[in-house]
Amino acid sequence: MRRPSFLSTDPTAARVVPATGFTAALTIVSSAATAFLAVFAIALSLAAGDLATRWETELAGTATVRLPAADEGQDVQVATILEALKQTPGIGTAHRLDDGEQAALLAPWFGTDLPLDSLRLPILIEVTEIGDGPDVEGLNLRLEAEAPGAVYDNHGRWRAPLAEAAGWLRKLGTVSLILIAGVMAVTIALAASAALAANGQVIDVLRLVGARDAWITRAFVQRFTLRAAAGAGAGTLIGMIALLLMPGGAETGILAGLGLSGVEWLWPLVIPPAAALLAYAATRAAAARRLGSAP
Amino acid sequence: MIELDDVVVGYGGRTLFDGMSMSLPQGSFHFLTGPSGAGKTTLLRMVSMELRPSSGRVRVLDEDVGRLDRDGIARMRRRIGVVHQDSRFIDHMTVAENVRLPATVAGQSEATADAHLAELLGWVGLGDQAAQHPPELSGGERQRAALARAVILSPDVVLADEPTGNVDWDMSLRILDLLIQLNRLGKTILCATHDLNLIRQAKSRVTSRVLRLKGGRVEQAGIDL
Ligand SMILES: Nc1ncnc2c1ncn2[C@@H]1O[C@H](COP(=O)(O)OP(=O)(O)O)[C@@H](O)[C@H]1O
Ligand SMILES: [Mg+2]
């Protein structure tokens, strides 16, 4: 396999392209800036995915049977309900919340010194579903007959909008990643075009002394690919450091999920090589266009 | 060998050459004279493949240059050294690097090229300016640098467009001397110039002919300038 030409080292070739100047700075700074943004787009995308998954799974697979408070005969009813649940396909476990668990459930709203005895609280039975869950309609008909007032609730009303929101969040993350990649491609392509235009005299001189188009292209591609990679490397590093330094913890609310963890830290490392590839393609295209008009 | 056959060239509707022909054998030395605007630069630009005639044929070194592709033109230019009236350089590279550029783009190693380089720079009187940059050079120094660059690959044809336009008489003689030496090595020389003294000087030392451009035709000028 032939080595891609931007990897071949010809120091003299690259030297014909000025190492400093406006367009050099333009390439480096613009790829650094877009790389920095890309780090956050990746983090946002991953965080959105995590959040969506959490919303979907936390409520899925659980259900509650609610039995209104009554003066007597409750234990019998609870036993009847538990028996009915045991016989229903699609039900995993079922367990009645005791006073302590119920108090813990209510604590966030009413505080810890709630006189539970004096309140007539409904009895709650926590159920885990397996597979697609039970036939809710049939189960409720049976409960209606055997334990009047008991209602099986699989949180469907809550879950539907959350699942929808989670889907949107995922799409948002993907779209922002695609947009940033697009902005990066356009920026690098524009910088390459501008740099070639600014170096028109270099190209004309090279043609006049007998340089082949491939040689000229290689000189520019080498410089720009390295520049874009270096700029993107710096931008990525700064972005990752910024993510690392971002205050974590639940207190930060929406930003809480916006860090990277574990192998997720490998994702931003894709950015510099991607920028280099973009620069390679963009410079080749721009050089082909510019050389078409060289004498 | 340089051959123009029935070439037609015009700029913006105005025809400069309307079916012009000429033929210069390999190894010849020709001066090209004529009033300003006669088309000396235009003629040289056709030979250096910077300008395509709208019709007619240009042959250089047995090649029909109109049939060459871009790589072919690049290869051909390594065999044709050109000194332009207003030579351009790569400004951020040193004079030495600029002079060596034809060798660099031809893939010669720096060592090979550098063996020639010092001698050549000394010859055109730029030994002390090797590490400077083109914008720091005077007009005459630029022309000498351009000449050095034109001949570093020892081309078969040397085209010079008023190479002594900006230099003093001593330097003019040195440039002429270099052209004469190249000609003795069998290179074809075509040199546009106004400088009659230079032509007289040359005639006493080398077999050379004078072509005069006038009204879109080339004619042999008499020896008695
Ligand atoms: N690029 C150009 N565009 C339009 N006219 C040109 C161009 N180059 C040369 N000319 C015209 O062609 C004529 C010949 O120019 P040139 O070849 O430079 O003559 P010389 O070198 O003998 O002075 C002049 O009238 C000049 O104005
Ligand atoms: Mg002229």
Coordinates of C-alpha atoms and ligand atoms in Angstrom, one line a residue:
Chain A
M1 CA 0.0 0.0 0.0
R2 CA 1.3 3.5 -0.8
R3 CA 1.9 5.7 2.1
P4 CA -0.5 8.7 2.1
S5 CA 1.6 11.6 0.8
F6 CA 1.0 13.8 3.8
L7 CA 2.9 11.3 5.9
S8 CA 6.0 11.3 3.7
T9 CA 8.6 13.6 5.1
D10 CA 10.0 16.1 2.7
P11 CA 11.1 19.1 4.8
T12 CA 12.1 21.2 1.8
A13 CA 8.7 20.8 0.2
A14 CA 6.9 22.0 3.3
R15 CA 9.3 24.9 3.6
V16 CA 8.0 26.6 0.5
V17 CA 4.8 27.3 2.4
P18 CA 5.4 30.2 4.8
A19 CA 5.4 28.9 8.4
T20 CA 4.0 32.1 9.8
G21 CA 1.5 34.7 8.8
F22 CA -2.2 35.4 8.9
T23 CA -3.3 32.2 7.1
A24 CA -1.1 30.0 9.3
A25 CA -2.6 31.5 12.4
L26 CA -6.1 31.2 10.8
T27 CA -5.7 27.5 10.3
I28 CA -4.3 26.7 13.7
V29 CA -6.7 28.9 15.7
S30 CA -9.8 27.9 13.8
S31 CA -9.1 24.2 14.1
A32 CA -8.2 24.7 17.8
A33 CA -11.5 26.5 18.4
T34 CA -13.7 24.0 16.6
A35 CA -11.9 21.1 18.3
F36 CA -12.6 22.7 21.7
L37 CA -16.3 23.0 20.8
A38 CA -16.3 19.4 19.5
V39 CA -15.1 18.2 22.9
F40 CA -18.2 19.7 24.4
A41 CA -20.5 18.4 21.6
I42 CA -19.2 14.9 22.3
A43 CA -19.7 15.4 26.1
L44 CA -23.2 16.8 25.5
S45 CA -24.1 13.9 23.2
L46 CA -22.9 11.3 25.6
A47 CA -24.6 13.0 28.5
A48 CA -27.8 13.3 26.6
G49 CA -27.6 9.6 25.8
D50 CA -27.0 8.7 29.5
L51 CA -29.8 10.9 30.7
A52 CA -32.2 9.5 28.2
T53 CA -31.3 5.9 29.1
R54 CA -31.8 6.8 32.8
W55 CA -35.2 8.3 32.2
E56 CA -36.2 5.3 30.2
T57 CA -35.0 2.6 32.6
E58 CA -35.7 4.1 36.0
L59 CA -39.4 4.1 35.5
A60 CA -39.6 1.1 33.2
G61 CA -40.1 -2.3 34.8
T62 CA -41.7 -1.0 38.0
A63 CA -45.3 -0.6 38.9
T64 CA -47.4 0.1 42.0
V65 CA -50.6 -1.3 43.3
R66 CA -52.4 1.3 45.4
L67 CA -55.1 0.2 47.9
P68 CA -57.1 3.1 49.5
A69 CA -56.9 3.3 53.3
A70 CA -59.7 1.4 55.1
D71 CA -60.6 0.8 58.7
E72 CA -60.4 -3.0 58.6
G73 CA -59.7 -6.1 56.5
Q74 CA -56.8 -4.6 54.8
D75 CA -54.3 -7.4 55.5
V76 CA -56.7 -9.9 53.9
Q77 CA -57.0 -7.6 50.9
V78 CA -53.3 -7.2 50.6
A79 CA -52.9 -11.0 50.8
T80 CA -55.5 -11.4 48.1
I81 CA -53.7 -8.8 45.9
L82 CA -50.3 -10.5 46.4
E83 CA -51.8 -13.9 45.5
A84 CA -53.4 -12.4 42.4
L85 CA -50.2 -10.8 41.4
K86 CA -48.3 -14.1 41.9
Q87 CA -50.7 -15.8 39.4
T88 CA -50.4 -13.1 36.8
P89 CA -47.8 -13.6 34.0
G90 CA -45.5 -10.7 33.5
I91 CA -45.1 -9.9 37.2
G92 CA -41.7 -10.4 38.8
T93 CA -41.7 -9.5 42.5
A94 CA -44.3 -7.8 44.6
H95 CA -43.8 -6.4 48.1
R96 CA -45.8 -4.2 50.4
L97 CA -44.1 -1.1 51.6
D98 CA -43.9 -1.0 55.4
D99 CA -44.4 2.1 57.4
G100 CA -40.7 2.9 57.4
E101 CA -40.4 2.7 53.6
Q102 CA -43.5 4.8 53.2
A103 CA -42.2 7.4 55.5
A104 CA -39.0 7.5 53.6
L105 CA -41.0 8.0 50.4
L106 CA -42.9 10.9 51.9
A107 CA -40.0 12.5 53.8
P108 CA -38.9 14.8 50.9
W109 CA -42.3 16.4 50.8
F110 CA -43.4 16.4 54.5
G111 CA -40.3 16.0 56.6
T112 CA -39.3 13.2 58.8
D113 CA -41.5 13.7 61.9
L114 CA -44.7 12.9 60.1
P115 CA -47.3 11.2 62.4
L116 CA -48.0 8.4 60.0
D117 CA -50.5 6.7 62.4
S118 CA -52.8 9.7 62.4
L119 CA -52.8 9.9 58.6
R120 CA -54.9 7.6 56.5
L121 CA -52.4 6.7 53.9
P122 CA -53.1 4.3 51.1
I123 CA -51.3 1.0 51.1
L124 CA -48.6 0.7 48.4
I125 CA -47.4 -2.6 46.9
E126 CA -44.2 -2.2 44.8
V127 CA -44.1 -4.5 41.8
T128 CA -41.4 -5.3 39.3
E129 CA -42.5 -6.3 35.9
I130 CA -40.7 -8.9 33.7
G131 CA -40.8 -9.0 29.9
D132 CA -43.5 -6.8 28.5
G133 CA -45.3 -6.7 31.8
P134 CA -48.8 -8.0 32.6
D135 CA -52.0 -7.4 30.8
V136 CA -52.9 -4.3 32.8
E137 CA -56.6 -4.2 31.8
G138 CA -57.2 -7.8 32.7
L139 CA -55.3 -7.4 36.0
N140 CA -57.3 -4.4 37.0
L141 CA -60.6 -6.2 36.3
R142 CA -59.5 -9.0 38.5
L143 CA -58.4 -6.6 41.3
E144 CA -61.6 -4.8 41.0
A145 CA -63.5 -8.0 41.7
E146 CA -61.2 -9.4 44.4
A147 CA -60.0 -6.3 46.2
P148 CA -62.3 -3.4 45.4
G149 CA -60.5 0.0 45.2
A150 CA -57.1 -1.5 44.4
V151 CA -55.4 -0.1 41.2
Y152 CA -52.5 -1.4 39.3
D153 CA -50.4 1.6 38.0
N154 CA -47.4 1.0 35.7
H155 CA -46.5 4.8 35.5
G156 CA -47.3 4.7 31.8
R157 CA -48.7 8.2 32.0
W158 CA -45.4 9.5 33.3
R159 CA -43.2 7.4 31.2
A160 CA -44.6 8.2 27.7
P161 CA -43.6 11.9 27.7
L162 CA -40.3 11.2 29.4
A163 CA -39.4 8.6 26.9
E164 CA -40.3 11.0 24.2
A165 CA -38.2 13.7 25.8
A166 CA -35.3 11.3 26.1
G167 CA -35.5 10.5 22.4
W168 CA -35.4 14.2 21.6
L169 CA -32.4 14.6 23.9
R170 CA -30.6 11.8 22.0
K171 CA -31.3 13.5 18.7
L172 CA -30.2 16.8 20.0
G173 CA -26.8 15.3 21.0
T174 CA -26.3 13.7 17.6
V175 CA -27.4 16.8 15.7
S176 CA -25.0 19.0 17.7
L177 CA -22.2 16.6 17.0
I178 CA -22.9 16.6 13.3
L179 CA -23.2 20.4 13.2
I180 CA -19.9 20.8 14.9
A181 CA -18.2 18.3 12.6
G182 CA -19.7 20.3 9.7
V183 CA -18.5 23.6 11.0
M184 CA -15.1 22.1 11.5
A185 CA -15.0 20.9 8.0
V186 CA -16.1 24.2 6.5
T187 CA -13.7 26.2 8.7
I188 CA -10.7 24.1 7.8
A189 CA -11.7 24.1 4.1
L190 CA -12.0 27.9 4.1
A191 CA -8.7 28.3 5.9
A192 CA -7.0 26.1 3.4
S193 CA -8.6 28.0 0.5
A194 CA -7.6 31.4 2.0
A195 CA -4.1 30.1 2.6
L196 CA -3.7 28.9 -1.0
A197 CA -5.1 32.2 -2.3
A198 CA -2.7 34.1 -0.1
N199 CA 0.2 32.0 -1.4
G200 CA -0.6 32.5 -5.1
Q201 CA 2.9 33.9 -5.8
V202 CA 4.5 30.8 -4.2
I203 CA 2.4 28.6 -6.5
D204 CA 3.2 30.6 -9.6
V205 CA 6.9 30.6 -8.8
L206 CA 6.9 26.9 -8.2
R207 CA 5.2 26.2 -11.5
L208 CA 7.6 28.4 -13.4
V209 CA 10.7 26.6 -12.0
G210 CA 9.2 23.2 -13.1
A211 CA 7.4 21.9 -10.0
R212 CA 4.7 19.3 -10.8
D213 CA 1.2 19.8 -9.4
A214 CA 1.7 16.8 -7.2
W215 CA 4.8 18.3 -5.6
I216 CA 3.1 21.6 -4.9
T217 CA 0.0 19.9 -3.5
R218 CA 2.1 17.8 -1.2
A219 CA 3.9 20.8 0.1
F220 CA 0.7 22.6 1.0
V221 CA -1.1 19.4 2.3
Q222 CA 1.8 18.6 4.6
R223 CA 1.9 22.0 6.2
F224 CA -1.9 22.3 6.5
T225 CA -2.5 18.8 7.8
L226 CA 0.1 19.3 10.5
R227 CA -1.2 22.7 11.3
A228 CA -4.8 21.5 11.6
A229 CA -3.8 18.5 13.7
A230 CA -1.7 20.7 16.0
G231 CA -4.4 23.2 16.4
A232 CA -7.1 20.5 16.9
G233 CA -4.8 18.8 19.4
A234 CA -4.4 22.0 21.5
G235 CA -8.2 22.7 21.3
T236 CA -9.1 19.2 22.3
L237 CA -6.6 19.2 25.2
I238 CA -8.0 22.6 26.5
G239 CA -11.6 21.3 26.1
M240 CA -10.8 18.1 28.0
I241 CA -9.1 20.1 30.8
A242 CA -12.2 22.4 31.0
L243 CA -14.4 19.3 31.3
L244 CA -12.2 17.9 34.0
L245 CA -12.3 21.2 36.0
M246 CA -16.0 21.6 35.7
P247 CA -17.6 21.4 39.1
G248 CA -19.4 18.0 39.5
G249 CA -22.0 16.7 41.8
A250 CA -25.8 16.7 41.8
E251 CA -26.0 20.4 42.8
T252 CA -25.0 21.5 39.4
G253 CA -28.3 20.3 38.1
I254 CA -28.4 20.0 34.3
L255 CA -24.6 20.1 34.0
A256 CA -24.3 17.1 36.3
G257 CA -24.2 14.7 33.5
L258 CA -21.9 16.7 31.3
G259 CA -18.6 15.1 32.3
L260 CA -16.8 12.2 30.7
S261 CA -16.1 9.1 32.6
G262 CA -13.9 6.0 32.0
V263 CA -13.6 5.1 28.4
E264 CA -15.7 8.1 27.4
W265 CA -12.4 10.1 27.7
L266 CA -11.2 8.3 24.6
W267 CA -13.8 9.8 22.4
P268 CA -12.3 13.4 22.2
L269 CA -9.0 11.8 21.1
V270 CA -10.7 11.1 17.7
I271 CA -10.9 14.9 17.1
P272 CA -7.2 15.7 16.1
P273 CA -6.9 12.9 13.6
A274 CA -10.3 13.8 12.2
A275 CA -9.2 17.4 11.8
A276 CA -6.1 16.2 10.1
L277 CA -8.1 14.1 7.6
L278 CA -10.4 17.0 6.9
A279 CA -7.5 19.3 6.3
Y280 CA -5.9 16.7 4.1
A281 CA -9.0 16.4 1.9
A282 CA -9.8 20.2 2.0
T283 CA -6.2 21.2 1.0
R284 CA -6.1 18.7 -1.8
A285 CA -9.4 20.0 -3.2
A286 CA -8.3 23.7 -2.8
A287 CA -4.9 23.0 -4.3
A288 CA -6.5 21.3 -7.3
R289 CA -8.8 24.3 -7.8
R290 CA -6.0 26.8 -7.5
L291 CA -3.5 24.9 -9.7
G292 CA -6.1 24.7 -12.4
S293 CA -5.5 28.4 -13.0
A294 CA -1.7 28.5 -12.6
P295 CA 0.2 28.9 -15.8
Chain B
M1 CA 15.7 24.2 -31.0
I2 CA 13.0 26.8 -30.9
E3 CA 10.4 26.9 -33.6
L4 CA 7.3 29.1 -34.0
D5 CA 5.1 28.1 -36.8
D6 CA 2.3 30.4 -38.0
V7 CA 1.4 31.6 -34.4
V8 CA -1.4 34.0 -33.7
V9 CA -1.5 35.9 -30.4
G10 CA -3.6 38.8 -29.3
Y11 CA -4.6 40.5 -26.2
G12 CA -8.2 41.5 -25.7
G13 CA -9.2 41.6 -29.4
R14 CA -5.9 43.2 -30.5
T15 CA -3.8 40.9 -32.6
L16 CA -0.1 41.1 -31.8
F17 CA 1.3 38.3 -34.0
D18 CA -0.8 37.2 -36.9
G19 CA 0.8 34.1 -38.4
M20 CA 4.4 34.6 -37.3
S21 CA 7.1 32.0 -37.8
M22 CA 10.7 31.7 -36.8
S23 CA 13.2 28.9 -36.2
L24 CA 16.3 29.0 -34.0
P25 CA 18.6 26.0 -34.2
Q26 CA 19.9 24.2 -31.1
G27 CA 23.0 25.8 -29.8
S28 CA 22.4 29.2 -31.4
F29 CA 22.7 32.5 -29.7
H30 CA 20.1 35.1 -30.6
F31 CA 19.3 38.6 -29.4
L32 CA 15.8 39.8 -29.7
T33 CA 15.3 43.5 -30.1
G34 CA 12.5 45.8 -31.1
P35 CA 10.7 48.8 -29.7
S36 CA 8.9 48.6 -26.4
G37 CA 5.6 46.9 -26.9
A38 CA 6.7 45.0 -30.0
G39 CA 6.0 41.7 -28.3
K40 CA 9.5 40.5 -27.1
T41 CA 8.1 39.4 -23.7
T42 CA 5.1 37.8 -25.4
L43 CA 7.3 35.8 -27.7
L44 CA 9.5 34.6 -24.8
R45 CA 6.3 33.7 -22.8
M46 CA 5.2 31.4 -25.6
V47 CA 8.5 29.6 -25.6
S48 CA 8.4 29.2 -21.8
M49 CA 4.8 27.9 -22.1
E50 CA 3.3 30.6 -20.0
L51 CA 1.2 31.7 -22.9
R52 CA -0.5 29.6 -25.5
P53 CA -1.0 31.1 -29.0
S54 CA -4.6 31.0 -30.1
S55 CA -3.4 29.1 -33.2
G56 CA -0.2 27.9 -34.6
R57 CA 2.5 25.6 -33.2
V58 CA 5.4 26.1 -30.8
R59 CA 8.1 23.5 -30.8
V60 CA 10.9 23.6 -28.2
L61 CA 13.6 20.9 -27.9
D62 CA 11.7 18.7 -30.4
E63 CA 8.5 18.8 -28.4
D64 CA 5.3 20.3 -29.6
V65 CA 4.6 22.2 -26.3
G66 CA 0.9 22.7 -27.2
R67 CA 0.4 18.9 -26.7
L68 CA 2.1 18.7 -23.3
D69 CA 0.0 18.0 -20.3
R70 CA 0.7 19.8 -17.0
D71 CA 3.3 17.3 -15.8
G72 CA 4.9 17.5 -19.3
I73 CA 5.1 21.3 -19.1
A74 CA 6.7 21.0 -15.6
R75 CA 9.3 18.5 -16.9
M76 CA 9.9 20.7 -19.9
R77 CA 10.5 23.8 -17.8
R78 CA 13.4 22.1 -16.1
R79 CA 15.1 22.1 -19.5
I80 CA 14.3 25.8 -20.1
G81 CA 15.8 28.5 -17.9
V82 CA 13.9 31.7 -17.8
V83 CA 14.9 35.1 -16.5
H84 CA 11.8 37.3 -16.4
Q85 CA 11.8 41.1 -16.7
D86 CA 10.3 41.2 -13.2
S87 CA 11.3 37.9 -11.7
R88 CA 9.3 36.6 -8.8
F89 CA 10.6 34.7 -5.8
I90 CA 9.4 33.0 -2.7
D91 CA 9.9 35.8 -0.3
H92 CA 10.2 33.9 3.0
M93 CA 13.0 31.7 1.6
T94 CA 16.6 32.8 1.4
V95 CA 18.3 33.8 -1.9
A96 CA 20.2 30.5 -1.8
E97 CA 17.0 28.5 -1.3
N98 CA 15.3 30.4 -4.1
V99 CA 18.2 29.9 -6.5
R100 CA 18.2 26.2 -5.6
L101 CA 14.4 25.9 -6.1
P102 CA 14.4 24.3 -9.6
A103 CA 16.7 21.6 -8.2
T104 CA 14.6 21.1 -5.2
V105 CA 11.3 20.7 -7.1
A106 CA 13.1 18.3 -9.5
G107 CA 13.9 16.1 -6.5
Q108 CA 17.7 16.7 -6.5
S109 CA 19.3 16.2 -3.1
E110 CA 20.5 19.4 -1.4
A111 CA 24.1 18.2 -1.5
T112 CA 24.1 17.8 -5.3
A113 CA 22.5 21.2 -5.8
D114 CA 24.7 22.9 -3.2
A115 CA 27.9 21.9 -5.0
H116 CA 26.8 24.2 -7.9
L117 CA 25.2 26.8 -5.8
A118 CA 28.1 28.5 -4.1
E119 CA 30.0 28.8 -7.4
L120 CA 26.9 30.0 -9.2
L121 CA 26.1 32.6 -6.5
G122 CA 29.7 33.8 -6.6
W123 CA 29.5 34.1 -10.4
V124 CA 26.5 36.4 -10.4
G125 CA 28.1 38.4 -7.5
L126 CA 25.6 37.3 -4.8
G127 CA 28.0 35.3 -2.7
D128 CA 27.4 37.6 0.3
Q129 CA 23.6 37.8 -0.2
A130 CA 23.0 34.0 -0.1
A131 CA 21.3 34.2 3.3
Q132 CA 19.3 37.3 2.6
H133 CA 15.7 37.3 1.5
P134 CA 14.6 38.5 -2.0
P135 CA 12.7 41.6 -0.7
E136 CA 16.0 42.8 0.6
L137 CA 17.7 42.7 -2.8
S138 CA 18.1 45.6 -5.2
G139 CA 16.5 45.4 -8.7
G140 CA 19.9 44.4 -10.2
E141 CA 20.5 41.8 -7.5
R142 CA 17.1 40.3 -8.1
Q143 CA 17.9 39.9 -11.8
R144 CA 21.2 38.2 -11.1
A145 CA 19.4 35.9 -8.6
A146 CA 16.9 35.1 -11.3
L147 CA 19.6 34.3 -13.8
A148 CA 21.4 32.0 -11.3
R149 CA 18.0 30.3 -10.7
A150 CA 17.4 30.0 -14.4
V151 CA 20.7 28.1 -15.1
I152 CA 21.1 26.0 -11.9
L153 CA 19.8 22.9 -13.7
S154 CA 22.0 23.5 -16.6
P155 CA 19.0 23.9 -19.0
D156 CA 19.2 23.3 -22.8
V157 CA 17.5 26.6 -23.5
V158 CA 18.0 29.9 -21.7
L159 CA 15.5 32.7 -22.2
A160 CA 16.4 36.0 -20.8
D161 CA 14.1 39.0 -20.9
E162 CA 16.3 42.2 -20.6
P163 CA 18.6 40.5 -18.0
T164 CA 20.8 43.6 -17.9
G165 CA 18.0 46.1 -17.6
N166 CA 18.9 47.0 -14.0
V167 CA 22.6 46.3 -13.6
D168 CA 25.7 48.4 -14.3
W169 CA 28.0 47.8 -17.2
D170 CA 30.5 45.6 -15.3
M171 CA 27.7 43.3 -14.2
S172 CA 26.1 43.4 -17.6
L173 CA 29.4 42.0 -19.0
R174 CA 29.5 39.3 -16.3
I175 CA 25.9 38.2 -17.2
L176 CA 26.8 38.2 -20.9
D177 CA 29.9 36.2 -20.0
L178 CA 27.7 33.6 -18.3
L179 CA 25.4 33.4 -21.3
I180 CA 28.3 33.0 -23.6
Q181 CA 29.7 30.2 -21.5
L182 CA 26.4 28.5 -21.5
N183 CA 26.2 28.8 -25.2
R184 CA 29.6 27.3 -25.6
L185 CA 28.3 24.3 -23.7
G186 CA 25.7 23.9 -26.5
K187 CA 22.8 25.7 -24.9
T188 CA 20.4 27.7 -27.0
I189 CA 20.3 31.3 -25.9
L190 CA 17.5 33.8 -26.6
C191 CA 18.0 37.2 -25.0
A192 CA 15.6 40.1 -25.4
T193 CA 17.5 43.4 -24.9
H194 CA 17.6 47.1 -25.8
D195 CA 21.2 47.3 -25.0
L196 CA 23.1 47.8 -28.3
N197 CA 26.4 48.0 -26.5
L198 CA 25.8 44.6 -25.0
I199 CA 25.0 43.2 -28.5
R200 CA 28.2 44.7 -29.9
Q201 CA 30.2 43.3 -27.1
A202 CA 28.7 39.8 -27.6
K203 CA 29.3 39.9 -31.4
S204 CA 33.0 40.3 -30.8
R205 CA 33.1 37.1 -28.8
V206 CA 30.5 34.7 -30.0
T207 CA 28.6 33.9 -33.1
S208 CA 25.3 35.5 -32.5
R209 CA 22.4 36.8 -34.5
V210 CA 20.0 39.7 -33.9
L211 CA 16.3 39.3 -34.5
R212 CA 14.2 42.4 -34.7
L213 CA 10.5 42.4 -33.9
K214 CA 8.5 45.0 -35.8
G215 CA 4.9 45.1 -36.8
G216 CA 4.3 41.6 -35.6
R217 CA 7.1 40.0 -37.7
V218 CA 10.6 38.8 -36.9
E219 CA 13.3 39.9 -39.2
Q220 CA 17.1 39.3 -39.1
A221 CA 18.8 42.5 -38.4
G222 CA 22.0 43.4 -40.1
I223 CA 25.3 42.8 -38.5
D224 CA 26.2 46.5 -38.7
L225 CA 24.4 47.7 -35.6
Ligands
LIG1 N1 -1.2 40.5 -20.2 C1 -1.4 41.4 -21.2 N2 -2.7 41.9 -21.3 C2 -3.0 42.8 -22.3 N3 -2.0 43.3 -23.1 C3 -0.8 42.9 -23.0 C4 -0.4 41.9 -22.0 N4 0.9 41.6 -22.1 C5 1.3 42.4 -23.2 N5 0.3 43.2 -23.7 C6 0.4 44.1 -24.8 O1 1.1 43.4 -25.8 C7 2.0 44.2 -26.5 C8 3.4 43.6 -26.4 O2 3.8 43.5 -25.1 P1 5.2 42.8 -24.7 O3 5.2 41.5 -25.2 O4 5.4 43.0 -23.2 O5 6.2 43.8 -25.5 P2 7.8 44.1 -25.2 O6 8.3 43.0 -24.2 O7 8.4 44.0 -26.5 O8 7.8 45.4 -24.6 C9 2.0 45.6 -25.7 O9 1.2 46.4 -26.5 C10 1.3 45.2 -24.4 O10 0.6 46.3 -24.0
MG2 MG 9.1 43.2 -22.4

